[in-house]
């Protein structure tokens, strides 16, 4: 791998492509770029790759889920800057042996999510990847009122730290899919009825980008900074803190951990009911490091915290800690002791090494 990690590559690109054009309000390095095109509003632009074997596996992820997740990744970046999604371009490369039903399922998955959020799918590119796997790229554009876009670099010491929804559910869903690799379709069917199984698989296969929450926070000028959780809570919080040049403390007792309860595993080849702990999955670890939650992490200056509702459009907001002076992340355990929280999560570059 030619770079130490993804953040390294982004910093290198920032130096090579500094923002010179006057209508670029925010360039490389945030969740989306912000450009101003009309008086009064700005456009947020983002692009996201989804690669077979890295972001999805054909034996685990149905084509509809691949299409949904590819678009959801991009829409989540727009949610993180508080933009209303307007347009998307979906590009797809697939090997010659790909079934037509796969391709049509893929576009269906993206299409349903796009319609639900009023996103016009306005184009894209396709190619046959001779000798390669499936590669998806989604470019999405969203609109935000001038000056209201949320960004990563606005957090200040004393700001309260929040996260939406529930952490670790997508990672739990992925663990369930992996332990049922040969029975993915069975699991999906069984999942229809069961609480935590259905929720975890849903969170992983069909994540809901927090667009309404992001827009509300931006429109009411409530958040000083925001980022979406794509590569894991600790890693993305670390990015927000690095961009804002500050530290953060997180309280374990306040984190919305994945629900405990029974789930379906089949390490033995036979599906059986297990609790999260019996499956040797640590709910705290899933919440801190598991990726692809597509929740929002955001900070609110104390004087504005009173105006923050408990939930926005049905999505709960959890106050989980605060921003501090300095560098790095700390975790206040239930036991009362405070430990360093490594800003680590899922890193494609690390995994490839
Ligand atoms: Mg992001």
CSV table of C-alpha atoms and ligand atoms in Angstrom, one decimal:
chain,number,residue,atom,x,y,z
A,1,UNK,CA,0.0,0.0,0.0
A,2,UNK,CA,1.6,3.3,-1.1
A,3,UNK,CA,0.3,5.4,1.9
A,4,UNK,CA,0.4,4.7,5.6
A,5,UNK,CA,-3.4,5.2,5.9
A,6,UNK,CA,-6.3,7.0,4.3
A,7,UNK,CA,-5.8,10.2,6.3
A,8,UNK,CA,-2.2,10.3,5.0
A,9,UNK,CA,-3.4,10.1,1.4
A,10,UNK,CA,-6.0,12.8,2.0
A,11,UNK,CA,-3.4,15.2,3.6
A,12,UNK,CA,-1.1,14.5,0.6
A,13,UNK,CA,-3.9,15.4,-1.8
A,14,UNK,CA,-4.8,18.6,0.1
A,15,UNK,CA,-1.2,19.8,-0.5
A,16,UNK,CA,-1.3,18.9,-4.2
A,17,UNK,CA,-4.8,20.3,-4.9
A,18,UNK,CA,-5.2,23.4,-2.7
A,19,UNK,CA,-8.6,25.1,-3.1
A,20,UNK,CA,-7.9,28.1,-5.4
A,21,UNK,CA,-11.3,28.7,-7.0
A,22,UNK,CA,-13.2,31.4,-5.1
A,23,UNK,CA,-16.5,29.5,-5.2
A,24,UNK,CA,-15.0,26.5,-3.4
A,25,UNK,CA,-16.0,27.1,0.3
A,26,UNK,CA,-14.7,23.8,1.6
A,27,UNK,CA,-12.3,21.6,-0.2
A,28,UNK,CA,-10.6,18.2,0.3
A,29,UNK,CA,-10.7,16.6,3.7
A,30,UNK,CA,-14.2,16.9,5.0
A,31,UNK,CA,-17.3,14.7,4.4
A,32,UNK,CA,-18.2,16.7,1.3
A,33,UNK,CA,-16.9,19.6,-0.6
A,34,UNK,CA,-18.9,22.8,-0.5
A,35,UNK,CA,-19.2,25.0,-3.6
A,36,UNK,CA,-21.3,28.0,-4.1
A,37,UNK,CA,-23.2,28.2,-7.4
A,38,UNK,CA,-26.2,30.4,-6.8
A,39,UNK,CA,-26.9,33.3,-4.5
A,40,UNK,CA,-28.0,32.1,-1.1
A,41,UNK,CA,-27.2,28.4,-1.4
A,42,UNK,CA,-24.2,26.2,-1.7
A,43,UNK,CA,-23.7,22.7,-3.1
A,44,UNK,CA,-22.2,19.9,-1.2
A,45,UNK,CA,-20.5,17.3,-3.4
A,46,UNK,CA,-19.2,13.9,-2.4
A,47,UNK,CA,-18.0,10.7,-4.0
A,48,UNK,CA,-17.8,7.2,-2.6
A,49,UNK,CA,-16.3,4.0,-3.8
A,50,UNK,CA,-17.8,0.6,-3.0
A,51,UNK,CA,-15.5,-2.3,-4.0
A,52,UNK,CA,-16.3,-6.0,-4.0
A,53,UNK,CA,-14.2,-7.8,-1.4
A,54,UNK,CA,-13.6,-4.5,0.5
A,55,UNK,CA,-17.0,-2.9,1.2
A,56,UNK,CA,-19.2,-5.9,0.3
A,57,UNK,CA,-19.0,-9.6,-0.6
A,58,UNK,CA,-21.2,-11.1,-3.2
A,59,UNK,CA,-21.9,-14.1,-1.1
A,60,UNK,CA,-23.0,-12.0,1.9
A,61,UNK,CA,-24.7,-8.9,0.4
A,62,UNK,CA,-27.7,-9.2,-1.9
A,63,UNK,CA,-27.5,-6.9,-5.0
A,64,UNK,CA,-30.2,-4.6,-3.6
A,65,UNK,CA,-28.2,-4.1,-0.4
A,66,UNK,CA,-25.0,-3.3,-2.5
A,67,UNK,CA,-26.9,-0.6,-4.4
A,68,UNK,CA,-28.6,0.8,-1.3
A,69,UNK,CA,-25.4,0.9,0.7
A,70,UNK,CA,-23.3,2.5,-2.1
A,71,UNK,CA,-25.8,5.4,-2.3
A,72,UNK,CA,-26.3,5.5,1.5
A,73,UNK,CA,-22.5,6.0,2.0
A,74,UNK,CA,-22.7,9.1,-0.2
A,75,UNK,CA,-25.9,10.4,1.3
A,76,UNK,CA,-24.5,10.0,4.8
A,77,UNK,CA,-21.7,12.4,3.9
A,78,UNK,CA,-24.3,14.9,2.8
A,79,UNK,CA,-26.1,14.4,6.1
A,80,UNK,CA,-22.9,15.1,7.9
A,81,UNK,CA,-22.7,18.6,6.3
A,82,UNK,CA,-26.4,19.2,6.8
A,83,UNK,CA,-27.2,19.3,3.1
A,84,UNK,CA,-30.5,18.3,1.4
A,85,UNK,CA,-29.5,15.6,-1.2
A,86,UNK,CA,-30.6,16.6,-4.8
A,87,UNK,CA,-28.7,14.6,-7.4
A,88,UNK,CA,-26.6,11.5,-7.7
A,89,UNK,CA,-24.5,9.8,-10.4
A,90,UNK,CA,-24.0,6.0,-10.0
A,91,UNK,CA,-21.1,4.3,-11.8
A,92,UNK,CA,-20.8,0.5,-11.9
A,93,UNK,CA,-18.1,-1.8,-13.3
A,94,UNK,CA,-18.8,-5.5,-13.2
A,95,UNK,CA,-17.0,-8.7,-14.5
A,96,UNK,CA,-18.4,-10.2,-17.8
A,97,UNK,CA,-20.0,-13.2,-15.9
A,98,UNK,CA,-22.2,-11.0,-13.8
A,99,UNK,CA,-25.9,-11.9,-14.0
A,100,UNK,CA,-28.3,-9.4,-15.3
A,101,UNK,CA,-30.5,-10.0,-12.2
A,102,UNK,CA,-27.5,-8.8,-10.1
A,103,UNK,CA,-27.2,-5.6,-12.1
A,104,UNK,CA,-30.9,-4.9,-12.0
A,105,UNK,CA,-31.1,-5.7,-8.2
A,106,UNK,CA,-28.2,-3.3,-7.6
A,107,UNK,CA,-29.9,-0.4,-9.5
A,108,UNK,CA,-33.2,-1.2,-7.7
A,109,UNK,CA,-31.6,-0.9,-4.3
A,110,UNK,CA,-30.1,2.5,-5.2
A,111,UNK,CA,-33.3,3.6,-6.8
A,112,UNK,CA,-35.6,2.9,-3.9
A,113,UNK,CA,-33.3,4.8,-1.5
A,114,UNK,CA,-33.0,7.7,-3.9
A,115,UNK,CA,-36.7,8.0,-4.3
A,116,UNK,CA,-37.3,8.0,-0.5
A,117,UNK,CA,-35.0,11.0,-0.1
A,118,UNK,CA,-36.0,12.9,-3.3
A,119,UNK,CA,-32.6,12.3,-5.0
A,120,UNK,CA,-32.6,12.5,-8.8
A,121,UNK,CA,-30.4,9.8,-10.3
A,122,UNK,CA,-29.0,11.8,-13.2
A,123,UNK,CA,-26.4,9.5,-14.7
A,124,UNK,CA,-23.2,7.6,-14.2
A,125,UNK,CA,-20.8,5.4,-16.1
A,126,UNK,CA,-20.7,1.6,-16.6
A,127,UNK,CA,-17.8,-0.6,-17.7
A,128,UNK,CA,-17.1,-4.3,-17.9
A,129,UNK,CA,-14.2,-5.1,-15.6
A,130,UNK,CA,-12.4,-7.9,-17.4
A,131,UNK,CA,-10.6,-10.0,-14.8
A,132,UNK,CA,-11.7,-7.7,-11.9
A,133,UNK,CA,-14.5,-7.6,-9.3
A,134,UNK,CA,-17.5,-5.2,-9.0
A,135,UNK,CA,-16.6,-1.6,-8.4
A,136,UNK,CA,-19.3,1.1,-7.7
A,137,UNK,CA,-18.7,4.8,-7.5
A,138,UNK,CA,-21.5,7.2,-6.4
A,139,UNK,CA,-21.2,11.0,-6.8
A,140,UNK,CA,-23.9,12.9,-4.8
A,141,UNK,CA,-24.7,16.6,-4.7
A,142,UNK,CA,-26.8,18.3,-2.0
A,143,UNK,CA,-27.9,21.8,-1.3
A,144,UNK,CA,-27.4,23.8,1.9
A,145,UNK,CA,-28.2,27.4,2.7
A,146,UNK,CA,-25.1,29.6,2.4
A,147,UNK,CA,-23.0,29.6,5.5
A,148,UNK,CA,-25.0,26.8,7.3
A,149,UNK,CA,-23.0,23.7,6.2
A,150,UNK,CA,-21.8,21.7,9.1
A,151,UNK,CA,-18.0,20.9,9.1
A,152,UNK,CA,-15.6,18.9,11.1
A,153,UNK,CA,-13.4,21.7,12.3
A,154,UNK,CA,-15.8,23.8,14.4
A,155,UNK,CA,-15.7,22.0,17.8
A,156,UNK,CA,-14.4,24.0,20.8
A,157,UNK,CA,-13.4,22.9,24.3
A,158,UNK,CA,-16.5,22.8,26.5
A,159,UNK,CA,-18.8,21.8,23.6
A,160,UNK,CA,-21.1,18.9,24.4
A,161,UNK,CA,-20.6,15.7,22.3
A,162,UNK,CA,-23.5,13.8,20.8
A,163,UNK,CA,-24.2,10.8,18.7
A,164,UNK,CA,-27.4,9.8,16.9
A,165,UNK,CA,-29.3,6.5,17.0
A,166,UNK,CA,-27.3,3.4,18.1
A,167,UNK,CA,-23.7,2.4,17.5
A,168,UNK,CA,-22.3,-1.1,16.6
A,169,UNK,CA,-25.5,-2.5,15.1
A,170,UNK,CA,-24.1,-2.6,11.6
A,171,UNK,CA,-21.0,-4.3,12.8
A,172,UNK,CA,-23.2,-6.8,14.7
A,173,UNK,CA,-25.2,-7.4,11.5
A,174,UNK,CA,-22.0,-8.1,9.6
A,175,UNK,CA,-20.8,-10.6,12.2
A,176,UNK,CA,-24.1,-12.3,11.9
A,177,UNK,CA,-23.8,-12.4,8.1
A,178,UNK,CA,-20.3,-13.7,8.3
A,179,UNK,CA,-21.1,-16.5,10.8
A,180,UNK,CA,-23.9,-17.5,8.5
A,181,UNK,CA,-21.8,-17.1,5.3
A,182,UNK,CA,-23.2,-20.2,3.6
A,183,UNK,CA,-26.7,-19.5,4.9
A,184,UNK,CA,-27.0,-15.8,4.3
A,185,UNK,CA,-30.3,-16.1,2.5
A,186,UNK,CA,-31.7,-18.4,5.2
A,187,UNK,CA,-30.6,-15.9,7.8
A,188,UNK,CA,-32.2,-13.1,6.0
A,189,UNK,CA,-35.5,-15.0,5.8
A,190,UNK,CA,-35.4,-16.0,9.4
A,191,UNK,CA,-34.5,-12.4,10.3
A,192,UNK,CA,-37.9,-11.2,9.1
A,193,UNK,CA,-39.5,-11.9,12.5
A,194,UNK,CA,-36.8,-11.6,15.1
A,195,UNK,CA,-36.1,-8.3,16.9
A,196,UNK,CA,-32.3,-7.8,17.3
A,197,UNK,CA,-31.5,-10.1,14.3
A,198,UNK,CA,-33.7,-8.0,12.0
A,199,UNK,CA,-32.4,-4.7,13.4
A,200,UNK,CA,-28.8,-5.7,13.1
A,201,UNK,CA,-29.1,-7.1,9.6
A,202,UNK,CA,-31.1,-4.1,8.6
A,203,UNK,CA,-28.5,-1.7,10.0
A,204,UNK,CA,-25.8,-3.4,8.1
A,205,UNK,CA,-27.6,-4.2,4.8
A,206,UNK,CA,-29.9,-1.2,4.5
A,207,UNK,CA,-28.5,1.7,6.7
A,208,UNK,CA,-30.6,4.9,6.9
A,209,UNK,CA,-28.4,8.0,6.4
A,210,UNK,CA,-29.3,10.6,9.0
A,211,UNK,CA,-30.3,13.3,6.5
A,212,UNK,CA,-33.2,14.8,8.5
A,213,UNK,CA,-31.0,15.1,11.6
A,214,UNK,CA,-28.1,16.7,9.7
A,215,UNK,CA,-30.5,19.2,8.0
A,216,UNK,CA,-32.2,20.1,11.3
A,217,UNK,CA,-28.8,20.7,13.1
A,218,UNK,CA,-27.6,22.9,10.2
A,219,UNK,CA,-30.9,24.8,9.8
A,220,UNK,CA,-31.1,25.6,13.5
A,221,UNK,CA,-27.4,26.4,13.8
A,222,UNK,CA,-27.2,24.0,16.7
A,223,UNK,CA,-24.0,22.1,15.9
A,224,UNK,CA,-20.5,23.5,16.0
A,225,UNK,CA,-19.1,20.4,14.2
A,226,UNK,CA,-20.3,17.1,12.7
A,227,UNK,CA,-19.0,14.0,11.0
A,228,UNK,CA,-20.7,10.7,10.0
A,229,UNK,CA,-19.6,7.4,11.4
A,230,UNK,CA,-18.4,5.5,8.4
A,231,UNK,CA,-15.1,3.9,9.6
A,232,UNK,CA,-16.0,3.4,13.2
A,233,UNK,CA,-17.0,5.8,16.1
A,234,UNK,CA,-13.5,6.2,17.6
A,235,UNK,CA,-11.8,6.7,14.3
A,236,UNK,CA,-14.4,9.3,13.1
A,237,UNK,CA,-14.5,11.1,16.4
A,238,UNK,CA,-10.7,11.2,16.2
A,239,UNK,CA,-11.0,12.9,12.8
A,240,UNK,CA,-13.5,15.5,14.1
A,241,UNK,CA,-11.1,16.3,17.0
A,242,UNK,CA,-8.0,16.4,14.8
A,243,UNK,CA,-9.8,18.8,12.4
A,244,UNK,CA,-11.0,21.0,15.3
A,245,UNK,CA,-7.6,20.8,17.1
A,246,UNK,CA,-9.1,19.6,20.4
A,247,UNK,CA,-9.6,16.5,22.5
A,248,UNK,CA,-12.7,14.6,23.6
A,249,UNK,CA,-13.9,12.5,26.6
A,250,UNK,CA,-16.6,9.9,26.1
A,251,UNK,CA,-18.6,8.3,28.9
A,252,UNK,CA,-19.1,4.5,28.5
A,253,UNK,CA,-22.4,4.6,30.4
A,254,UNK,CA,-23.9,7.1,27.9
A,255,UNK,CA,-22.9,5.3,24.7
A,256,UNK,CA,-25.9,3.8,22.8
A,257,UNK,CA,-24.5,0.2,22.6
A,258,UNK,CA,-25.9,-2.5,20.3
A,259,UNK,CA,-29.0,-4.0,22.0
A,260,UNK,CA,-28.2,-7.1,23.9
A,261,UNK,CA,-30.4,-10.0,23.2
A,262,UNK,CA,-30.3,-13.1,21.2
A,263,UNK,CA,-28.9,-13.3,17.8
A,264,UNK,CA,-28.4,-16.1,15.3
A,265,UNK,CA,-25.0,-17.6,14.7
A,266,UNK,CA,-23.9,-20.7,13.0
A,267,UNK,CA,-20.1,-21.1,13.6
A,268,UNK,CA,-20.9,-24.8,13.8
A,269,UNK,CA,-22.8,-24.7,10.5
A,270,UNK,CA,-26.1,-25.0,12.4
A,271,UNK,CA,-27.9,-21.7,13.1
A,272,UNK,CA,-28.6,-21.3,16.9
A,273,UNK,CA,-29.7,-18.6,19.2
A,274,UNK,CA,-26.9,-16.9,21.2
A,275,UNK,CA,-26.6,-13.8,23.2
A,276,UNK,CA,-24.2,-11.1,22.0
A,277,UNK,CA,-21.8,-12.1,24.8
A,278,UNK,CA,-22.1,-15.8,24.1
A,279,UNK,CA,-21.0,-15.1,20.6
A,280,UNK,CA,-17.9,-13.5,22.1
A,281,UNK,CA,-18.8,-10.1,20.7
A,282,UNK,CA,-18.1,-7.2,23.0
A,283,UNK,CA,-20.9,-4.6,22.6
A,284,UNK,CA,-18.5,-1.8,23.6
A,285,UNK,CA,-15.9,-2.9,21.0
A,286,UNK,CA,-18.7,-3.1,18.4
A,287,UNK,CA,-19.8,0.4,19.2
A,288,UNK,CA,-16.4,2.0,19.4
A,289,UNK,CA,-14.7,0.3,16.4
A,290,UNK,CA,-17.4,-1.3,14.2
A,291,UNK,CA,-17.8,0.7,11.0
A,292,UNK,CA,-20.6,1.7,8.7
A,293,UNK,CA,-23.1,2.8,11.4
A,294,UNK,CA,-23.8,6.0,9.3
A,295,UNK,CA,-24.9,7.7,12.5
A,296,UNK,CA,-23.8,11.3,13.1
A,297,UNK,CA,-21.3,12.5,15.7
A,298,UNK,CA,-21.8,16.2,16.5
A,299,UNK,CA,-20.9,18.9,19.0
A,300,UNK,CA,-23.1,21.6,20.5
A,301,UNK,CA,-21.9,24.7,22.4
A,302,UNK,CA,-23.4,24.6,25.9
A,303,UNK,CA,-25.5,27.7,25.5
A,304,UNK,CA,-27.3,26.1,22.6
A,305,UNK,CA,-27.7,22.6,24.2
A,306,UNK,CA,-31.1,23.6,25.8
A,307,UNK,CA,-32.6,24.1,22.3
A,308,UNK,CA,-31.6,20.6,21.2
A,309,UNK,CA,-34.6,18.2,21.2
A,310,UNK,CA,-34.3,14.6,22.6
A,311,UNK,CA,-34.8,13.2,19.1
A,312,UNK,CA,-35.1,14.5,15.6
A,313,UNK,CA,-37.5,12.9,13.1
A,314,UNK,CA,-37.6,9.7,15.3
A,315,UNK,CA,-33.8,9.5,15.6
A,316,UNK,CA,-32.6,9.7,19.3
A,317,UNK,CA,-29.8,12.0,20.2
A,318,UNK,CA,-27.4,10.9,23.0
A,319,UNK,CA,-25.2,13.2,24.9
A,320,UNK,CA,-22.1,11.0,25.4
A,321,UNK,CA,-19.3,13.3,26.5
A,322,UNK,CA,-17.6,16.6,25.8
A,323,UNK,CA,-14.9,18.3,23.9
A,324,UNK,CA,-11.7,19.2,25.9
A,325,UNK,CA,-8.6,21.2,25.4
A,326,UNK,CA,-5.6,19.3,24.1
A,327,UNK,CA,-5.3,16.2,21.9
A,328,UNK,CA,-6.6,12.7,21.8
A,329,UNK,CA,-9.6,10.8,23.0
A,330,UNK,CA,-10.4,9.5,26.5
A,331,UNK,CA,-13.0,7.0,27.6
A,332,UNK,CA,-14.6,7.3,31.1
A,333,UNK,CA,-15.4,3.7,32.0
A,334,UNK,CA,-18.4,2.6,34.2
A,335,UNK,CA,-15.9,1.8,36.9
A,336,UNK,CA,-15.0,5.4,37.1
A,337,UNK,CA,-11.4,5.1,35.7
A,338,UNK,CA,-10.4,7.0,32.6
A,339,UNK,CA,-8.4,5.4,29.8
A,340,UNK,CA,-7.0,6.5,26.5
A,341,UNK,CA,-9.3,5.7,23.5
A,342,UNK,CA,-7.2,4.9,20.4
A,343,UNK,CA,-8.8,6.7,17.4
A,344,UNK,CA,-8.8,3.4,15.6
A,345,UNK,CA,-11.5,1.7,13.6
A,346,UNK,CA,-11.8,0.1,10.3
A,347,UNK,CA,-9.1,1.3,8.0
A,348,UNK,CA,-8.9,-0.1,4.5
A,349,UNK,CA,-5.2,0.7,4.2
A,350,UNK,CA,-4.4,-1.0,7.4
A,351,UNK,CA,-6.3,-4.1,6.4
A,352,UNK,CA,-4.6,-4.4,3.1
A,353,UNK,CA,-1.2,-4.5,4.6
B,1,LIG,MG1,-17.9,10.8,6.0
